[in-house]
Amino acid sequence: MAKKETNPLLQGSLDLLVLRTLEAGSKHGYGVARHIQLVTDDALKVEEGSLYPALHRLQRRGWVDSEWGVSESNRRAKYYKLTRQGRAQLKREVAAWEAMVAAVGKVLGEAKPNATLGRPSL
Amino acid sequence: MSVLSRLPLWLRAGDTRPITEIEADVREELETHIAMLADENERCGMSAEQAYEEAVQRFGDTDRYTAECTQVHAGDRIMLQRIMLALVVLLIVAVGVLGWQATELGRGQQETQALLERNQEQMELIGQRLEAVAVEPTLNEKVEPAPVVMGDVTGNVFDASGGVVENAEVLVIVKTWPNSKFRMQTFSTKSDVQGRFALPAATPLNRKHSLLVSAVKNGYTLESSYKNDPGDVMQGISPYKFFLTEAVPLSLSIINEKEEPISGATLFVSERRTIERGDHLIYHNGSKPIWHTTDASGKASLAYGVKGDILEIAYSPPKSNKWYSREVLVPPEGEEFKLVADGDPSDDSTELLQ
């Protein structure tokens, strides 16, 4: 998905970000991209196209659903929304992410007691 | 749904639309994204052209992402379709190979059938020919053997001057090989007042056979004729003509070890070996008509050869199955031979089979 020269983004992380973004309500792909860009202060320098395989994969897994609608700029756009399974999956992924961050945090905390690590801002 | 969602992806129904339709759908979605990016860029002051270029650059390779997204929906199907295609090709090839083999097999069977039929025809032809020439068809049991045709053994017995010899014993030995087994039959008759004899239906004409015909009369030379006939060409039996010469009488006496004469002993000439005209045999089987018996003084007079002939005399004590034999060179008339019938029979002797 992401090209080698760009900031690599783990597939799992991207899935988590997309699911989290859609938790608030349905969005088209462009909206999802803008939201992630906004909340991460443009930290994920990936090609925006790489978002789509992830979106379609989530849809294939039944975690998001999609339907064509009309955008605010009056364009035909495909809107994605979280399904019930998607919400459950989001919970599991958030829990797993927190557990991992906590574990990594503990390891890093031992080395640098003063370091402050918390949940990534989503 | 939750059960379905736990199934492996490739087991789920997925997107059932045609792949081209999925791809068009994805492409439209991605182009919408680019258009939105371009709109945004334009709002930021870029020219339409510049805005679009920047949007395309920011989005990345549209074709690649279109393909990736399409693959997500239809990838399993593409794989399944490829597998199916491969299986179908394999099936067609297999059916083709089987069909070809079946055709070959069928042709082979036809050829075999034709060959068998041809063989059958040939066998029938051979069979017909075999029947015609009356060969015992031992090589091929399937060919019905032609019915056996029996032939008569006929002939005349003359003396040296051409006169008829009446009451000569005519002994006939018929050897045949029915079903590849040896068979020997004996017949006997006598020449009539005109010297003729006939044994009707004595021998098969269209089967392999051997005939030993002997004309024997005490006082005359023992004459015989031996013929082999393979039976392949059926031919009748030419009438026999025996010419008997007057023989030199031999005075024989059978004695035991103590030189006491044995009366009632049986004796006959089993062979006459001549200097010039070959050997004449009498088989023990069927020799009974020419048996002699010794008189009270153990003597018998036998005349079956001329001077120089060697006669083999077979003899047996009374009420005995032991047979002795002794060769006697026919001497001038009047010599007496004493044949000892005691101890172990000579090697040449055989037990009489009646």
GROMACS .gro file of C-alpha atoms in nm:
model
  476
    1MET     CA    1   0.000   0.000   0.000
    2ALA     CA    2   0.233   0.279   0.110
    3LYS     CA    3   0.531   0.330  -0.109
    4LYS     CA    4   0.869   0.264   0.043
    5GLU     CA    5   0.980   0.625   0.028
    6THR     CA    6   0.680   0.745   0.228
    7ASN     CA    7   0.628   0.712   0.598
    8PRO     CA    8   0.527   0.349   0.633
    9LEU     CA    9   0.208   0.295   0.817
   10LEU     CA   10   0.127  -0.044   0.960
   11GLN     CA   11  -0.185  -0.187   0.808
   12GLY     CA   12  -0.324  -0.262   1.151
   13SER     CA   13  -0.272   0.101   1.257
   14LEU     CA   14  -0.443   0.232   0.945
   15ASP     CA   15  -0.738  -0.001   0.999
   16LEU     CA   16  -0.766   0.121   1.357
   17LEU     CA   17  -0.751   0.485   1.247
   18VAL     CA   18  -1.018   0.433   0.982
   19LEU     CA   19  -1.252   0.246   1.215
   20ARG     CA   20  -1.203   0.514   1.482
   21THR     CA   21  -1.272   0.788   1.226
   22LEU     CA   22  -1.595   0.624   1.117
   23GLU     CA   23  -1.708   0.573   1.478
   24ALA     CA   24  -1.842   0.928   1.483
   25GLY     CA   25  -2.053   0.875   1.169
   26SER     CA   26  -2.046   0.788   0.800
   27LYS     CA   27  -1.786   0.956   0.582
   28HIS     CA   28  -1.663   0.928   0.226
   29GLY     CA   29  -1.303   0.835   0.159
   30TYR     CA   30  -1.196   1.195   0.114
   31GLY     CA   31  -1.360   1.284   0.449
   32VAL     CA   32  -1.177   0.998   0.621
   33ALA     CA   33  -0.847   1.116   0.476
   34ARG     CA   34  -0.907   1.475   0.581
   35HIS     CA   35  -1.008   1.368   0.933
   36ILE     CA   36  -0.697   1.156   0.982
   37GLN     CA   37  -0.484   1.436   0.842
   38LEU     CA   38  -0.648   1.681   1.078
   39VAL     CA   39  -0.626   1.481   1.401
   40THR     CA   40  -0.272   1.356   1.336
   41ASP     CA   41  -0.145   1.701   1.233
   42ASP     CA   42  -0.063   1.553   0.892
   43ALA     CA   43   0.176   1.313   1.060
   44LEU     CA   44   0.088   1.021   0.833
   45LYS     CA   45   0.248   1.119   0.512
   46VAL     CA   46   0.100   0.851   0.299
   47GLU     CA   47  -0.053   0.870  -0.043
   48GLU     CA   48  -0.422   0.925   0.011
   49GLY     CA   49  -0.493   0.648  -0.240
   50SER     CA   50  -0.351   0.394   0.001
   51LEU     CA   51  -0.655   0.459   0.222
   52TYR     CA   52  -0.885   0.291  -0.024
   53PRO     CA   53  -0.752  -0.065  -0.022
   54ALA     CA   54  -0.781  -0.045   0.358
   55LEU     CA   55  -1.140   0.083   0.336
   56HIS     CA   56  -1.237  -0.190   0.092
   57ARG     CA   57  -1.067  -0.455   0.304
   58LEU     CA   58  -1.265  -0.341   0.607
   59GLN     CA   59  -1.581  -0.354   0.399
   60ARG     CA   60  -1.494  -0.704   0.275
   61ARG     CA   61  -1.452  -0.813   0.635
   62GLY     CA   62  -1.792  -0.674   0.716
   63TRP     CA   63  -1.668  -0.408   0.954
   64VAL     CA   64  -1.780  -0.114   0.742
   65ASP     CA   65  -2.063  -0.074   0.499
   66SER     CA   66  -2.080   0.160   0.204
   67GLU     CA   67  -2.336   0.331  -0.013
   68TRP     CA   68  -2.325   0.595  -0.280
   69GLY     CA   69  -2.448   0.935  -0.175
   70VAL     CA   70  -2.410   1.300  -0.268
   71SER     CA   71  -2.134   1.501  -0.112
   72GLU     CA   72  -2.157   1.849   0.037
   73SER     CA   73  -1.996   1.975  -0.285
   74ASN     CA   74  -2.274   1.802  -0.476
   75ARG     CA   75  -2.055   1.518  -0.603
   76ARG     CA   76  -2.153   1.154  -0.617
   77ALA     CA   77  -1.942   0.996  -0.346
   78LYS     CA   78  -1.930   0.667  -0.165
   79TYR     CA   79  -2.003   0.690   0.203
   80TYR     CA   80  -1.868   0.444   0.458
   81LYS     CA   81  -2.018   0.369   0.797
   82LEU     CA   82  -1.924   0.139   1.080
   83THR     CA   83  -2.124  -0.184   1.114
   84ARG     CA   84  -2.204  -0.361   1.440
   85GLN     CA   85  -1.915  -0.598   1.379
   86GLY     CA   86  -1.699  -0.295   1.299
   87ARG     CA   87  -1.777  -0.140   1.637
   88ALA     CA   88  -1.691  -0.464   1.816
   89GLN     CA   89  -1.371  -0.489   1.612
   90LEU     CA   90  -1.282  -0.129   1.698
   91LYS     CA   91  -1.320  -0.210   2.068
   92ARG     CA   92  -1.092  -0.512   2.031
   93GLU     CA   93  -0.834  -0.316   1.833
   94VAL     CA   94  -0.835  -0.024   2.077
   95ALA     CA   95  -0.791  -0.267   2.367
   96ALA     CA   96  -0.508  -0.446   2.186
   97TRP     CA   97  -0.343  -0.118   2.094
   98GLU     CA   98  -0.362   0.008   2.453
   99ALA     CA   99  -0.222  -0.315   2.587
  100MET     CA  100   0.066  -0.294   2.343
  101VAL     CA  101   0.131   0.073   2.415
  102ALA     CA  102   0.121   0.001   2.789
  103ALA     CA  103   0.368  -0.285   2.746
  104VAL     CA  104   0.601  -0.080   2.525
  105GLY     CA  105   0.555   0.212   2.765
  106LYS     CA  106   0.663  -0.001   3.057
  107VAL     CA  107   0.974  -0.111   2.876
  108LEU     CA  108   1.055   0.242   2.767
  109GLY     CA  109   0.963   0.371   3.116
  110GLU     CA  110   1.227   0.149   3.271
  111ALA     CA  111   1.490   0.297   3.042
  112LYS     CA  112   1.362   0.655   3.068
  113PRO     CA  113   1.166   0.699   3.389
  114ASN     CA  114   1.071   1.056   3.308
  115ALA     CA  115   0.937   0.991   2.965
  116THR     CA  116   0.568   1.061   2.927
  117LEU     CA  117   0.381   0.828   2.703
  118GLY     CA  118   0.011   0.799   2.668
  119ARG     CA  119  -0.253   0.711   2.426
  120PRO     CA  120  -0.192   0.836   2.079
  121SER     CA  121  -0.421   1.121   1.997
  122LEU     CA  122  -0.678   0.990   1.756
  123MET     CA  123  -2.400  -1.258   1.027
  124SER     CA  124  -2.160  -1.301   1.314
  125VAL     CA  125  -2.114  -1.662   1.216
  126LEU     CA  126  -2.059  -1.556   0.855
  127SER     CA  127  -1.809  -1.293   0.962
  128ARG     CA  128  -1.601  -1.559   1.131
  129LEU     CA  129  -1.578  -1.762   0.813
  130PRO     CA  130  -1.256  -1.733   0.613
  131LEU     CA  131  -1.289  -1.453   0.361
  132TRP     CA  132  -1.271  -1.682   0.063
  133LEU     CA  133  -1.569  -1.879   0.191
  134ARG     CA  134  -1.793  -1.573   0.207
  135ALA     CA  135  -2.013  -1.480  -0.081
  136GLY     CA  136  -1.847  -1.138  -0.118
  137ASP     CA  137  -1.922  -0.905  -0.405
  138THR     CA  138  -2.112  -1.093  -0.670
  139ARG     CA  139  -2.107  -0.817  -0.933
  140PRO     CA  140  -1.901  -0.864  -1.250
  141ILE     CA  141  -1.540  -0.763  -1.196
  142THR     CA  142  -1.559  -0.487  -1.460
  143GLU     CA  143  -1.849  -0.337  -1.270
  144ILE     CA  144  -1.660  -0.349  -0.940
  145GLU     CA  145  -1.358  -0.194  -1.106
  146ALA     CA  146  -1.566   0.089  -1.258
  147ASP     CA  147  -1.723   0.151  -0.920
  148VAL     CA  148  -1.383   0.170  -0.750
  149ARG     CA  149  -1.240   0.394  -1.020
  150GLU     CA  150  -1.530   0.636  -0.987
  151GLU     CA  151  -1.480   0.647  -0.613
  152LEU     CA  152  -1.109   0.722  -0.644
  153GLU     CA  153  -1.165   0.984  -0.912
  154THR     CA  154  -1.419   1.151  -0.685
  155HIS     CA  155  -1.149   1.169  -0.420
  156ILE     CA  156  -0.906   1.330  -0.666
  157ALA     CA  157  -1.171   1.572  -0.780
  158MET     CA  158  -1.240   1.670  -0.420
  159LEU     CA  159  -0.868   1.718  -0.363
  160ALA     CA  160  -0.852   1.935  -0.676
  161ASP     CA  161  -1.152   2.138  -0.555
  162GLU     CA  162  -0.972   2.196  -0.228
  163ASN     CA  163  -0.655   2.298  -0.409
  164GLU     CA  164  -0.849   2.539  -0.626
  165ARG     CA  165  -1.005   2.687  -0.316
  166CYS     CA  166  -0.651   2.741  -0.193
  167GLY     CA  167  -0.577   2.947  -0.502
  168MET     CA  168  -0.433   2.700  -0.751
  169SER     CA  169  -0.527   2.702  -1.111
  170ALA     CA  170  -0.761   2.422  -1.216
  171GLU     CA  171  -0.482   2.247  -1.400
  172GLN     CA  172  -0.234   2.288  -1.117
  173ALA     CA  173  -0.493   2.185  -0.862
  174TYR     CA  174  -0.566   1.865  -1.051
  175GLU     CA  175  -0.199   1.779  -1.099
  176GLU     CA  176  -0.130   1.830  -0.731
  177ALA     CA  177  -0.434   1.621  -0.641
  178VAL     CA  178  -0.322   1.335  -0.863
  179GLN     CA  179   0.024   1.348  -0.713
  180ARG     CA  180  -0.109   1.354  -0.360
  181PHE     CA  181  -0.343   1.064  -0.429
  182GLY     CA  182  -0.086   0.836  -0.583
  183ASP     CA  183  -0.117   0.572  -0.851
  184THR     CA  184  -0.489   0.556  -0.929
  185ASP     CA  185  -0.457   0.248  -1.147
  186ARG     CA  186  -0.269   0.063  -0.878
  187TYR     CA  187  -0.517   0.146  -0.603
  188THR     CA  188  -0.808   0.065  -0.833
  189ALA     CA  189  -0.656  -0.274  -0.899
  190GLU     CA  190  -0.587  -0.331  -0.528
  191CYS     CA  191  -0.943  -0.243  -0.428
  192THR     CA  192  -1.090  -0.454  -0.705
  193GLN     CA  193  -0.870  -0.738  -0.592
  194VAL     CA  194  -1.003  -0.704  -0.238
  195HIS     CA  195  -1.355  -0.771  -0.360
  196ALA     CA  196  -1.293  -1.007  -0.644
  197GLY     CA  197  -0.949  -1.148  -0.566
  198ASP     CA  198  -1.077  -1.473  -0.422
  199ARG     CA  199  -1.314  -1.500  -0.708
  200ILE     CA  200  -1.037  -1.440  -0.959
  201MET     CA  201  -0.832  -1.708  -0.787
  202LEU     CA  202  -1.130  -1.941  -0.778
  203GLN     CA  203  -1.202  -1.862  -1.140
  204ARG     CA  204  -0.843  -1.938  -1.230
  205ILE     CA  205  -0.857  -2.264  -1.035
  206MET     CA  206  -1.186  -2.345  -1.203
  207LEU     CA  207  -1.042  -2.259  -1.543
  208ALA     CA  208  -0.742  -2.480  -1.472
  209LEU     CA  209  -0.970  -2.762  -1.357
  210VAL     CA  210  -1.191  -2.722  -1.663
  211VAL     CA  211  -0.886  -2.731  -1.891
  212LEU     CA  212  -0.761  -3.034  -1.701
  213LEU     CA  213  -1.102  -3.197  -1.732
  214ILE     CA  214  -1.118  -3.125  -2.105
  215VAL     CA  215  -0.769  -3.266  -2.149
  216ALA     CA  216  -0.859  -3.570  -1.940
  217VAL     CA  217  -1.181  -3.624  -2.136
  218GLY     CA  218  -0.987  -3.577  -2.457
  219VAL     CA  219  -0.723  -3.827  -2.352
  220LEU     CA  220  -0.988  -4.074  -2.238
  221GLY     CA  221  -1.181  -4.026  -2.558
  222TRP     CA  222  -0.868  -4.077  -2.763
  223GLN     CA  223  -0.780  -4.387  -2.566
  224ALA     CA  224  -1.135  -4.516  -2.601
  225THR     CA  225  -1.116  -4.456  -2.974
  226GLU     CA  226  -0.781  -4.630  -2.994
  227LEU     CA  227  -0.916  -4.912  -2.780
  228GLY     CA  228  -1.223  -4.936  -2.998
  229ARG     CA  229  -1.009  -4.943  -3.310
  230GLY     CA  230  -0.782  -5.200  -3.145
  231GLN     CA  231  -1.086  -5.407  -3.058
  232GLN     CA  232  -1.215  -5.378  -3.412
  233GLU     CA  233  -0.877  -5.484  -3.545
  234THR     CA  234  -0.863  -5.770  -3.298
  235GLN     CA  235  -1.217  -5.865  -3.392
  236ALA     CA  236  -1.131  -5.855  -3.760
  237LEU     CA  237  -0.817  -6.057  -3.692
  238LEU     CA  238  -1.017  -6.308  -3.490
  239GLU     CA  239  -1.276  -6.335  -3.763
  240ARG     CA  240  -1.006  -6.382  -4.021
  241ASN     CA  241  -0.841  -6.642  -3.801
  242GLN     CA  242  -1.177  -6.808  -3.754
  243GLU     CA  243  -1.226  -6.822  -4.130
  244GLN     CA  244  -0.880  -6.960  -4.176
  245MET     CA  245  -0.934  -7.213  -3.902
  246GLU     CA  246  -1.258  -7.316  -4.070
  247LEU     CA  247  -1.078  -7.350  -4.400
  248ILE     CA  248  -0.804  -7.552  -4.235
  249GLY     CA  249  -1.071  -7.752  -4.058
  250GLN     CA  250  -1.248  -7.822  -4.386
  251ARG     CA  251  -0.923  -7.923  -4.545
  252LEU     CA  252  -0.839  -8.138  -4.246
  253GLU     CA  253  -1.174  -8.306  -4.280
  254ALA     CA  254  -1.113  -8.354  -4.648
  255VAL     CA  255  -0.775  -8.513  -4.598
  256ALA     CA  256  -0.884  -8.685  -4.278
  257VAL     CA  257  -0.603  -8.582  -4.049
  258GLU     CA  258  -0.659  -8.648  -3.684
  259PRO     CA  259  -0.688  -8.287  -3.571
  260THR     CA  260  -0.490  -8.329  -3.254
  261LEU     CA  261  -0.344  -7.979  -3.279
  262ASN     CA  262  -0.676  -7.804  -3.269
  263GLU     CA  263  -0.944  -7.964  -3.057
  264LYS     CA  264  -1.199  -7.714  -3.182
  265VAL     CA  265  -1.202  -7.857  -3.531
  266GLU     CA  266  -1.454  -8.133  -3.543
  267PRO     CA  267  -1.269  -8.441  -3.667
  268ALA     CA  268  -1.413  -8.588  -3.979
  269PRO     CA  269  -1.594  -8.913  -3.921
  270VAL     CA  270  -1.366  -9.210  -3.936
  271VAL     CA  271  -1.388  -9.406  -4.259
  272MET     CA  272  -1.304  -9.771  -4.211
  273GLY     CA  273  -1.139  -9.977  -4.479
  274ASP     CA  274  -1.131 -10.348  -4.548
  275VAL     CA  275  -0.816 -10.554  -4.548
  276THR     CA  276  -0.839 -10.797  -4.835
  277GLY     CA  277  -0.597 -11.009  -5.031
  278ASN     CA  278  -0.493 -11.344  -5.168
  279VAL     CA  279  -0.253 -11.606  -5.054
  280PHE     CA  280  -0.064 -11.792  -5.321
  281ASP     CA  281   0.208 -12.048  -5.320
  282ALA     CA  282   0.533 -11.998  -5.505
  283SER     CA  283   0.392 -12.140  -5.824
  284GLY     CA  284   0.086 -11.914  -5.813
  285GLY     CA  285  -0.151 -12.173  -5.678
  286VAL     CA  286  -0.393 -12.072  -5.409
  287VAL     CA  287  -0.314 -12.144  -5.048
  288GLU     CA  288  -0.620 -12.230  -4.851
  289ASN     CA  289  -0.660 -12.206  -4.477
  290ALA     CA  290  -0.363 -11.977  -4.425
  291GLU     CA  291  -0.397 -11.778  -4.107
  292VAL     CA  292  -0.414 -11.410  -4.183
  293LEU     CA  293  -0.319 -11.210  -3.878
  294VAL     CA  294  -0.376 -10.840  -3.882
  295ILE     CA  295  -0.240 -10.591  -3.631
  296VAL     CA  296  -0.392 -10.242  -3.657
  297LYS     CA  297  -0.213  -9.962  -3.478
  298THR     CA  298  -0.397  -9.633  -3.445
  299TRP     CA  299  -0.350  -9.317  -3.238
  300PRO     CA  300  -0.698  -9.197  -3.145
  301ASN     CA  301  -0.677  -8.876  -2.939
  302SER     CA  302  -0.299  -8.904  -2.947
  303LYS     CA  303  -0.312  -9.233  -2.763
  304PHE     CA  304  -0.169  -9.551  -2.901
  305ARG     CA  305  -0.412  -9.829  -2.968
  306MET     CA  306  -0.343 -10.176  -3.105
  307GLN     CA  307  -0.608 -10.413  -3.229
  308THR     CA  308  -0.569 -10.764  -3.355
  309PHE     CA  309  -0.779 -10.947  -3.609
  310SER     CA  310  -0.746 -11.279  -3.774
  311THR     CA  311  -0.907 -11.469  -4.052
  312LYS     CA  312  -0.821 -11.750  -4.290
  313SER     CA  313  -0.782 -11.766  -4.661
  314ASP     CA  314  -1.070 -11.942  -4.829
  315VAL     CA  315  -1.060 -12.218  -5.085
  316GLN     CA  316  -0.967 -11.966  -5.347
  317GLY     CA  317  -0.690 -11.828  -5.129
  318ARG     CA  318  -0.884 -11.507  -5.062
  319PHE     CA  319  -0.924 -11.336  -4.733
  320ALA     CA  320  -1.112 -11.028  -4.618
  321LEU     CA  321  -1.135 -10.845  -4.291
  322PRO     CA  322  -1.409 -10.585  -4.332
  323ALA     CA  323  -1.374 -10.247  -4.163
  324ALA     CA  324  -1.048 -10.342  -3.998
  325THR     CA  325  -0.866 -10.012  -4.015
  326PRO     CA  326  -0.942  -9.641  -4.033
  327LEU     CA  327  -0.848  -9.498  -4.371
  328ASN     CA  328  -0.857  -9.129  -4.282
  329ARG     CA  329  -0.654  -9.155  -3.963
  330LYS     CA  330  -0.294  -9.229  -3.906
  331HIS     CA  331  -0.260  -9.604  -3.890
  332SER     CA  332  -0.015  -9.889  -3.927
  333LEU     CA  333  -0.104 -10.228  -4.061
  334LEU     CA  334   0.084 -10.550  -4.007
  335VAL     CA  335  -0.068 -10.828  -4.210
  336SER     CA  336   0.083 -11.173  -4.191
  337ALA     CA  337  -0.005 -11.483  -4.384
  338VAL     CA  338   0.097 -11.788  -4.193
  339LYS     CA  339   0.054 -12.151  -4.268
  340ASN     CA  340   0.259 -12.428  -4.127
  341GLY     CA  341   0.465 -12.575  -4.412
  342TYR     CA  342   0.508 -12.238  -4.579
  343THR     CA  343   0.735 -11.944  -4.518
  344LEU     CA  344   0.600 -11.684  -4.281
  345GLU     CA  345   0.523 -11.376  -4.487
  346SER     CA  346   0.413 -11.039  -4.364
  347SER     CA  347   0.366 -10.685  -4.479
  348TYR     CA  348   0.398 -10.374  -4.269
  349LYS     CA  349   0.260 -10.043  -4.386
  350ASN     CA  350   0.238  -9.700  -4.232
  351ASP     CA  351  -0.025  -9.459  -4.351
  352PRO     CA  352  -0.035  -9.107  -4.212
  353GLY     CA  353  -0.402  -9.099  -4.313
  354ASP     CA  354  -0.377  -8.745  -4.453
  355VAL     CA  355  -0.477  -8.852  -4.799
  356MET     CA  356  -0.751  -9.104  -4.774
  357GLN     CA  357  -0.681  -9.398  -4.995
  358GLY     CA  358  -0.817  -9.743  -5.004
  359ILE     CA  359  -0.605 -10.044  -4.918
  360SER     CA  360  -0.477 -10.233  -5.215
  361PRO     CA  361  -0.548 -10.603  -5.187
  362TYR     CA  362  -0.257 -10.794  -5.038
  363LYS     CA  363  -0.084 -11.063  -5.230
  364PHE     CA  364   0.120 -11.310  -5.033
  365PHE     CA  365   0.337 -11.566  -5.201
  366LEU     CA  366   0.433 -11.842  -4.964
  367THR     CA  367   0.725 -12.071  -5.034
  368GLU     CA  368   0.739 -12.423  -4.911
  369ALA     CA  369   0.927 -12.421  -4.585
  370VAL     CA  370   1.177 -12.658  -4.426
  371PRO     CA  371   1.020 -12.846  -4.134
  372LEU     CA  372   1.194 -12.818  -3.801
  373SER     CA  373   1.162 -13.078  -3.536
  374LEU     CA  374   1.139 -12.901  -3.199
  375SER     CA  375   1.109 -13.042  -2.858
  376ILE     CA  376   1.049 -12.851  -2.540
  377ILE     CA  377   1.229 -12.988  -2.238
  378ASN     CA  378   1.282 -12.882  -1.881
  379GLU     CA  379   1.615 -12.846  -1.706
  380LYS     CA  380   1.626 -13.214  -1.637
  381GLU     CA  381   1.587 -13.268  -2.009
  382GLU     CA  382   1.243 -13.418  -1.958
  383PRO     CA  383   1.008 -13.340  -2.246
  384ILE     CA  384   0.722 -13.101  -2.171
  385SER     CA  385   0.401 -13.197  -2.338
  386GLY     CA  386   0.127 -12.945  -2.391
  387ALA     CA  387   0.374 -12.659  -2.416
  388THR     CA  388   0.274 -12.371  -2.645
  389LEU     CA  389   0.500 -12.247  -2.919
  390PHE     CA  390   0.486 -12.029  -3.225
  391VAL     CA  391   0.718 -11.852  -3.463
  392SER     CA  392   0.734 -11.491  -3.359
  393GLU     CA  393   0.983 -11.375  -3.615
  394ARG     CA  394   1.135 -11.485  -3.940
  395ARG     CA  395   1.451 -11.309  -4.045
  396THR     CA  396   1.545 -11.374  -4.402
  397ILE     CA  397   1.869 -11.304  -4.573
  398GLU     CA  398   1.722 -11.112  -4.860
  399ARG     CA  399   1.359 -11.033  -4.803
  400GLY     CA  400   1.362 -10.868  -4.467
  401ASP     CA  401   1.200 -10.957  -4.141
  402HIS     CA  402   0.854 -11.087  -4.076
  403LEU     CA  403   0.708 -11.036  -3.736
  404ILE     CA  404   0.429 -11.197  -3.544
  405TYR     CA  405   0.308 -11.009  -3.240
  406HIS     CA  406   0.231 -11.205  -2.931
  407ASN     CA  407  -0.102 -11.029  -2.938
  408GLY     CA  408  -0.310 -11.210  -3.188
  409SER     CA  409  -0.066 -11.493  -3.231
  410LYS     CA  410  -0.304 -11.748  -3.088
  411PRO     CA  411  -0.428 -11.880  -3.424
  412ILE     CA  412  -0.079 -12.000  -3.508
  413TRP     CA  413   0.000 -12.157  -3.176
  414HIS     CA  414   0.129 -12.511  -3.170
  415THR     CA  415   0.122 -12.753  -2.885
  416THR     CA  416   0.382 -13.015  -2.810
  417ASP     CA  417   0.268 -13.374  -2.820
  418ALA     CA  418   0.303 -13.631  -2.545
  419SER     CA  419   0.673 -13.661  -2.618
  420GLY     CA  420   0.718 -13.282  -2.601
  421LYS     CA  421   0.764 -13.248  -2.972
  422ALA     CA  422   0.621 -13.026  -3.243
  423SER     CA  423   0.702 -12.987  -3.607
  424LEU     CA  424   0.713 -12.632  -3.740
  425ALA     CA  425   0.792 -12.531  -4.095
  426TYR     CA  426   0.799 -12.151  -4.139
  427GLY     CA  427   1.133 -12.076  -4.300
  428VAL     CA  428   1.373 -12.183  -4.567
  429LYS     CA  429   1.736 -12.269  -4.523
  430GLY     CA  430   1.931 -11.971  -4.399
  431ASP     CA  431   1.636 -11.803  -4.231
  432ILE     CA  432   1.650 -11.736  -3.863
  433LEU     CA  433   1.330 -11.821  -3.686
  434GLU     CA  434   1.256 -11.695  -3.345
  435ILE     CA  435   1.053 -11.947  -3.156
  436ALA     CA  436   0.841 -11.824  -2.865
  437TYR     CA  437   0.738 -12.099  -2.629
  438SER     CA  438   0.570 -12.135  -2.296
  439PRO     CA  439   0.519 -12.430  -2.064
  440PRO     CA  440   0.159 -12.541  -2.016
  441LYS     CA  441  -0.053 -12.334  -1.779
  442SER     CA  442   0.216 -12.073  -1.755
  443ASN     CA  443   0.242 -11.709  -1.843
  444LYS     CA  444   0.616 -11.737  -1.880
  445TRP     CA  445   0.736 -11.709  -2.233
  446TYR     CA  446   1.080 -11.810  -2.355
  447SER     CA  447   1.229 -11.742  -2.688
  448ARG     CA  448   1.505 -11.891  -2.889
  449GLU     CA  449   1.649 -11.815  -3.226
  450VAL     CA  450   1.694 -12.107  -3.457
  451LEU     CA  451   1.885 -12.105  -3.782
  452VAL     CA  452   1.690 -12.310  -4.028
  453PRO     CA  453   1.907 -12.607  -4.107
  454PRO     CA  454   1.875 -12.871  -4.360
  455GLU     CA  455   1.572 -13.082  -4.304
  456GLY     CA  456   1.547 -13.320  -4.016
  457GLU     CA  457   1.756 -13.150  -3.747
  458GLU     CA  458   1.602 -13.153  -3.407
  459PHE     CA  459   1.617 -12.864  -3.165
  460LYS     CA  460   1.572 -12.895  -2.798
  461LEU     CA  461   1.433 -12.582  -2.636
  462VAL     CA  462   1.476 -12.561  -2.262
  463ALA     CA  463   1.178 -12.415  -2.082
  464ASP     CA  464   1.307 -12.369  -1.733
  465GLY     CA  465   1.477 -12.113  -1.517
  466ASP     CA  466   1.436 -11.748  -1.598
  467PRO     CA  467   1.276 -11.661  -1.928
  468SER     CA  468   1.511 -11.497  -2.168
  469ASP     CA  469   1.520 -11.119  -2.193
  470ASP     CA  470   1.329 -11.125  -2.516
  471SER     CA  471   1.035 -11.300  -2.361
  472THR     CA  472   0.726 -11.119  -2.263
  473GLU     CA  473   0.423 -11.221  -2.079
  474LEU     CA  474   0.145 -11.305  -2.311
  475LEU     CA  475  -0.129 -11.052  -2.311
  476GLN     CA  476  -0.448 -11.222  -2.408
   0.00000   0.00000   0.00000
